[in-house]
XYZ file of C-alpha atoms in Angstrom:
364
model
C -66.453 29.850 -48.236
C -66.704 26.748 -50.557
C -64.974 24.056 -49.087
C -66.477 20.607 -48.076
C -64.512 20.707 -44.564
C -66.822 23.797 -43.315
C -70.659 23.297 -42.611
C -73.437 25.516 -41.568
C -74.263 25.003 -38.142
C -76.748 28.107 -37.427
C -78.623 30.573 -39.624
C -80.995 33.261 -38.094
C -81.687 36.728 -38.504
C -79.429 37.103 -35.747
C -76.902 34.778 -35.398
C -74.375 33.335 -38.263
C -72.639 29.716 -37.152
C -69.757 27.775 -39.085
C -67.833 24.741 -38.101
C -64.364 24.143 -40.107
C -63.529 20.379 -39.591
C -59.677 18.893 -40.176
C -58.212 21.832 -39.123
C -55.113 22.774 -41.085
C -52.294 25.194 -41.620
C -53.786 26.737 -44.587
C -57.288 27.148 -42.863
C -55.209 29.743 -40.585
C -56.448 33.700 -41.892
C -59.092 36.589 -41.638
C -62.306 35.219 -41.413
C -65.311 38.136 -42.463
C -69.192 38.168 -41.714
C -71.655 40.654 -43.402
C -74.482 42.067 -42.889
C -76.673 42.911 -46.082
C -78.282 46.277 -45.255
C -77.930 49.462 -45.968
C -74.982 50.453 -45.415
C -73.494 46.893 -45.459
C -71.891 46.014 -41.976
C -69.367 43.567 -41.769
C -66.753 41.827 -38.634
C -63.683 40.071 -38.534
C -62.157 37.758 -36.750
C -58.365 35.844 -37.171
C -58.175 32.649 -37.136
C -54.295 31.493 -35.253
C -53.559 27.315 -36.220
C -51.093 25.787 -34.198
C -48.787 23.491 -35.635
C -48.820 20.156 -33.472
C -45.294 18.549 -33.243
C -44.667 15.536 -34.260
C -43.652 12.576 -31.804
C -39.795 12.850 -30.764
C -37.121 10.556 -31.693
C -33.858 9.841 -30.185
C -30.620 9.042 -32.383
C -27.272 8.586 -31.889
C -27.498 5.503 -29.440
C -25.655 2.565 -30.590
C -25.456 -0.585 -28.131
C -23.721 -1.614 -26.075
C -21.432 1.658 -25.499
C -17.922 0.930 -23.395
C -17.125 2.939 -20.235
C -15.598 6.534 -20.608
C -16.758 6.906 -24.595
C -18.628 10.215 -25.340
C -22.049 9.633 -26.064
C -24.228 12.131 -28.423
C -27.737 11.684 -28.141
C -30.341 13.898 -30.752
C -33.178 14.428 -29.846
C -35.943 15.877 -32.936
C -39.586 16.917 -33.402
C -41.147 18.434 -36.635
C -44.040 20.373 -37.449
C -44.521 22.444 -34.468
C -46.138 25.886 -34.613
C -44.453 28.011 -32.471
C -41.393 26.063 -32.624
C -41.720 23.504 -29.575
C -39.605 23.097 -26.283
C -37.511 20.392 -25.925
C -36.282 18.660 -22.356
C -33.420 16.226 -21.167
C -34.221 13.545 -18.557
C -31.854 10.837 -16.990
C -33.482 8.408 -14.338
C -36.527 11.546 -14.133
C -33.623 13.862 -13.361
C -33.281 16.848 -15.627
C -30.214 17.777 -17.548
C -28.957 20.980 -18.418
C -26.183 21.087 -20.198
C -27.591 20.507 -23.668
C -27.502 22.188 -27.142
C -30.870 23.252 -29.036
C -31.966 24.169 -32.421
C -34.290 25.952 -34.388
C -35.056 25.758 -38.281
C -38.123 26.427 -40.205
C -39.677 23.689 -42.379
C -40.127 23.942 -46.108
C -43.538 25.288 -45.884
C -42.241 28.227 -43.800
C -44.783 28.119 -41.162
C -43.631 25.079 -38.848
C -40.280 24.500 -37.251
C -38.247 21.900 -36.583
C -36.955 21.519 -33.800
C -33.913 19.758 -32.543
C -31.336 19.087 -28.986
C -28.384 17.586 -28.602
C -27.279 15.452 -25.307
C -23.402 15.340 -24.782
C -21.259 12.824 -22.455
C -19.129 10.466 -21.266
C -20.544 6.843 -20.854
C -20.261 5.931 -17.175
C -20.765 2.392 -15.603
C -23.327 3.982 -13.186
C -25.261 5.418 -16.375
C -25.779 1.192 -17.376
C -30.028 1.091 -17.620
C -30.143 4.482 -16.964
C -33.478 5.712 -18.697
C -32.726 8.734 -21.030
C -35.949 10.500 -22.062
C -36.541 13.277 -24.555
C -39.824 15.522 -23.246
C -41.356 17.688 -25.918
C -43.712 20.318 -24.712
C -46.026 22.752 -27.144
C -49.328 24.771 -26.111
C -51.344 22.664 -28.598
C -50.623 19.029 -26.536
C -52.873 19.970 -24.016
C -50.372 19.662 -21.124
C -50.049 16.390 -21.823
C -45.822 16.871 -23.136
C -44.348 13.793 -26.230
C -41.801 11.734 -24.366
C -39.250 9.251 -26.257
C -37.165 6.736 -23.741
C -33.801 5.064 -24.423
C -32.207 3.113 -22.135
C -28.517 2.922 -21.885
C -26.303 -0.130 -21.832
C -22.887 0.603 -20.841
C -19.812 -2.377 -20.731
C -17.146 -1.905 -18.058
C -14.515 -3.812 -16.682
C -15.025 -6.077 -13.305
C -15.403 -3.918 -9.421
C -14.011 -6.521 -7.385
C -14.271 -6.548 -3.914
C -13.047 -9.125 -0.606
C -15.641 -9.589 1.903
C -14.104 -11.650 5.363
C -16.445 -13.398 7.529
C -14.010 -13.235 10.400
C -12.621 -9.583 11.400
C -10.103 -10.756 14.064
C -9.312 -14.636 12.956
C -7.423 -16.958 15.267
C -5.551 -20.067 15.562
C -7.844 -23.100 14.904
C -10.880 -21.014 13.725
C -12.054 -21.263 9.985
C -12.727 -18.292 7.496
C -14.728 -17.386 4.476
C -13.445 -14.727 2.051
C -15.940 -13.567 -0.319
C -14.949 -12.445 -3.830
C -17.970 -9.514 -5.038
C -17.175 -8.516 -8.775
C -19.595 -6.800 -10.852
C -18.775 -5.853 -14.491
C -20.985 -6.193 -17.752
C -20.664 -7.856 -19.420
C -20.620 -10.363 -16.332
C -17.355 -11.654 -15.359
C -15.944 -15.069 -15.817
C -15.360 -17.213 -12.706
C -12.459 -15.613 -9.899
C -9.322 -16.636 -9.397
C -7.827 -16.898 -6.258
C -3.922 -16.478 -5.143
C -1.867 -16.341 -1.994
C 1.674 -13.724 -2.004
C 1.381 -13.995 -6.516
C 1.101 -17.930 -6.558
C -0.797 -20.352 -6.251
C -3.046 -21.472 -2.781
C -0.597 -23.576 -0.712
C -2.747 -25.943 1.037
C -6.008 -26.981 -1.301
C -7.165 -29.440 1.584
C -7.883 -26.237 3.542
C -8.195 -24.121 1.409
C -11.034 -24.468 -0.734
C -12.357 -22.625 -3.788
C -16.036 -22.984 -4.365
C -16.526 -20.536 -7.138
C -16.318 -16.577 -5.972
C -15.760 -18.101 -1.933
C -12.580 -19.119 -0.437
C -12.706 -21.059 2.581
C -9.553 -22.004 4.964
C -10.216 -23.932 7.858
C -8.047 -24.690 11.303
C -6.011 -21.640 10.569
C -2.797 -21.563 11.924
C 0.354 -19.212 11.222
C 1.633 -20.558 8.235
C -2.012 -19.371 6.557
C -0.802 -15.226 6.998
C -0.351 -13.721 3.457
C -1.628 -11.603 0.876
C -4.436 -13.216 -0.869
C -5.513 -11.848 -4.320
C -9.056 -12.100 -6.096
C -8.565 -11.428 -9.830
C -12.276 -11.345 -12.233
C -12.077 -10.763 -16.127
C -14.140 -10.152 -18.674
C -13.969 -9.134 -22.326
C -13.819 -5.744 -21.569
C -10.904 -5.976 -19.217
C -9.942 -7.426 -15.875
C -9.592 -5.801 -12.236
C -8.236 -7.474 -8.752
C -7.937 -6.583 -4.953
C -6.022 -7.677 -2.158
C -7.000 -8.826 1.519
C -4.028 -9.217 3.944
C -4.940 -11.912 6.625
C -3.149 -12.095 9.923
C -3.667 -15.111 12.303
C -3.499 -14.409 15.652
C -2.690 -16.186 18.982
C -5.931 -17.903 20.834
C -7.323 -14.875 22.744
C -7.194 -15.669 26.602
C -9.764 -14.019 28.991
C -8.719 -12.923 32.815
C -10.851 -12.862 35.702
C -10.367 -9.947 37.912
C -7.137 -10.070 39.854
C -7.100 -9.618 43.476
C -3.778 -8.132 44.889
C -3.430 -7.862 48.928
C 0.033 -5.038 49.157
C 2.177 -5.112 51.853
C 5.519 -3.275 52.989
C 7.741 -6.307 51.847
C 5.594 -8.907 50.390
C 2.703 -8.951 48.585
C 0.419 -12.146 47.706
C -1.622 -12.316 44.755
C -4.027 -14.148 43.462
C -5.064 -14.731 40.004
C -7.735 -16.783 38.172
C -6.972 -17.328 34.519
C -9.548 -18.223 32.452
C -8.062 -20.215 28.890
C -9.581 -20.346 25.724
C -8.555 -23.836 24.199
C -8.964 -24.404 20.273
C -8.854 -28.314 19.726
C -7.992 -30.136 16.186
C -8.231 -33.832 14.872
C -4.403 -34.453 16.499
C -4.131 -32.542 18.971
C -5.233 -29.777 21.669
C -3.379 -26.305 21.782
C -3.076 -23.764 24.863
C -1.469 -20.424 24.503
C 0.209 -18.897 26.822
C -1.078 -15.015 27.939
C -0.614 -12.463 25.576
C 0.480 -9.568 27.553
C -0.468 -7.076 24.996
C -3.916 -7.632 24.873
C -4.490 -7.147 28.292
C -5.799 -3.826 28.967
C -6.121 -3.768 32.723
C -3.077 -5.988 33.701
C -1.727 -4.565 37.092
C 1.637 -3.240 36.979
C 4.416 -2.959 39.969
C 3.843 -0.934 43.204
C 6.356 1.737 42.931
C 5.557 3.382 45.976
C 6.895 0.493 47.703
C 9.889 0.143 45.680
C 10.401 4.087 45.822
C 10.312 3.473 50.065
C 11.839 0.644 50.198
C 15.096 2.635 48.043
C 14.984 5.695 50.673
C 15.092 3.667 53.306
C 18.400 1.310 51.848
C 19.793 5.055 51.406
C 19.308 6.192 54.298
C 20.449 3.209 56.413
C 23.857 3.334 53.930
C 24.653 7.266 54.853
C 24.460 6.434 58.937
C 26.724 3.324 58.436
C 29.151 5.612 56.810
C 29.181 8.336 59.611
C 29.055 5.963 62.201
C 32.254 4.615 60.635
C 33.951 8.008 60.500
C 33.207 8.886 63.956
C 34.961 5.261 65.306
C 38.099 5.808 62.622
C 38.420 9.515 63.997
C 37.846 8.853 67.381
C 40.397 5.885 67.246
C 42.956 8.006 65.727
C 42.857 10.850 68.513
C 43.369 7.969 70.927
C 46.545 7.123 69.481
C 48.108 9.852 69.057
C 47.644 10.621 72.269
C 48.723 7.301 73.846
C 52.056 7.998 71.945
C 52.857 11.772 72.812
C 52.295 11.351 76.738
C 55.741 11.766 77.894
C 56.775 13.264 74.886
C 57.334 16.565 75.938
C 60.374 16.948 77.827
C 62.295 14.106 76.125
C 65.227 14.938 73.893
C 64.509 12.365 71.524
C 62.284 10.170 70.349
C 63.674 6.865 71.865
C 63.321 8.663 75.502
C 59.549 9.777 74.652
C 58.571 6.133 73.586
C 60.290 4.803 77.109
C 58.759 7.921 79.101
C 55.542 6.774 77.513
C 52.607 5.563 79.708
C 51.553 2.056 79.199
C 55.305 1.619 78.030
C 56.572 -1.921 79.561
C 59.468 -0.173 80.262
C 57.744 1.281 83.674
C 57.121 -1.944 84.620
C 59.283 -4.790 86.913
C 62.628 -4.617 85.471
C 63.959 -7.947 83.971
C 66.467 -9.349 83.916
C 67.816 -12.051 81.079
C 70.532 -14.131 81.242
C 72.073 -15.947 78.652
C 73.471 -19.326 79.225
């Protein structure tokens, strides 16, 4: 062996010692030792280099990269002997839908080594960390890494957020107007049913937050947040609904009775007051869960008893009408039965006046 790179480190009658420094590709071979006796005795040994890879790069990335375009990422290594293993990473998540290859170099002993990434850009992929992991036997455990990170444009999320979830007459609220896009989107803009906000003394606009104070009925509408930026533009909707003052009632105490019934009720308002004046609602019977209703037991009793007391009138009646119209009829056929006509029956009669003192007129 004649080479500058390999040095003598022991020499004995029994033990032989190289060192080969700056190991290389072409130091890889059968290495022999003899023995100078009689018969001459020799051993052998080969010698396996591994061919380190070289540190990855990523390609393919070109900033910034607009929502739903495919992305191809490459991922490369040289040099390695065997050919090296290559690994996707997104946020230290692995990915495994990828594409390797496999070529050999021009020396025809290393490889190189190459993997292709494949997607669709995503606004929840913007500064996502893609990494490239290369792992070989000769690193030691200790695996090459290359890092990208991604920056992805979209268009605006917008999104109303109400401070109030149940607003009412004479109360204020705040609606706030969340919109994220990249790149960031220019100030909102803020509409009531498509034009423009009615009232700007209430209503004021104090750059993503719309506040209305002393809201009254005239405030219910579709308002509209609308956020742009170069990229595109996106809006939402909140529908706000004023309601009537909500009035609070004590418990009710009701005292029932067959025919009357007192009750008595404490009611409890809830007054909103303004600069000009101070407003009291009336009860809302709707949102009254527990209101008492009628007694319809009573009313069903006092209804049986009106029917009943009607059906004994009417047979008392019949009974007098029939009982009235035996008597008569038989008032007017006493003396009826041997008369020969009916003149003689009426004068037979009894109670007839003709049974009574005769008189007599005279006419003058």
């Amino acid at each position: 062996l004649r080479d500058n790179r390999i040095e003598l480190v022991r020499a004995s009658w029994h033990e032989l010692s190289i060192s080969v420094s700056d190991v290389s590709l072409s130091d890889e071979g059968q290495y022999t030792c003899s023995l100078f006796t009689m018969p001459v005795k020799t051993s052998k040994a080969f010698l396996t280099v591994l061919g380190v890879p070289e540190k990855p790069q990523i390609t393919g990335f070109t900033s910034p990269v607009m929502e739903g375009e495919r992305m191809q990422l490459t991922c490369k290594t040289s040099g390695s002997k065997p050919a090296a293993d290559i690994r996707w990473f997104k946020n230290d998540k692995e990915v495994k839908d990828v594409k390797y290859f496999k070529e050999e170099d021009a020396n025809r002993k290393t490889f190189t080594v190459s993997s292709t990434l494949d997607f669709l850009a995503d606004r929840s992929d913007d500064g996502a960390v893609v990494s490239c992991r290369v792992d070989h036997e000769s690193l030691n455990s200790t695996p090459q890494i290359a890092m990208q990170v991604l920056e992805i444009h979209y268009t605006p999320l917008v999104k109303i957020i109400s401070s109030n979830s149940w607003p009412e007459e004479g109360q204020s609220i705040i609606l706030t107007c969340e919109s994220k896009g990249k790149p960031v989107p220019e100030p909102v803009l803020w509409t009531k049913d498509g034009g423009e906000l009615p009232d700007p003394e209430r209503m004021v606009v104090n750059g993503r937050v719309l506040s209305i104070s002393f809201l009254n009925k005239t405030d219910n509408g579709t308002y509209r947040c609308e956020a742009k930026n170069p990229i595109g533009r996106n809006s939402t909707e909140y529908v706000l609904i004023v309601h009537d003052v909500f009035n609070t009632l004590l418990p009710t105490t009701v005292i029932p009775s067959l025919t009357t019934a007192t009750v008595t009720t404490t009611v409890a308002l809830t007054t909103s007051t303004t600069t000009s004046a101070t407003a009291i609602s009336t009860r809302d019977p709707n949102a009254l869960a527990g209101q008492t209703g009628p007694d319809h037991a009573l009313i069903g009793g006092i209804v049986a008893v009106v029917v009943f007391v009607t059906l004994c009138s009417i047979i008392l009646l019949g009974r007098y009408l029939a009982r009235h119209k035996g008597t008569y009829l038989t008032n007017e056929a006493k003396g009826a039965e041997d008369a020969p006509d009916a003149d003689t029956a009426i004068i037979n009669a009894e109670g007839s006046q003709v049974n009574a003192e005769e008189k007599k007129e005279y006419f003058i």
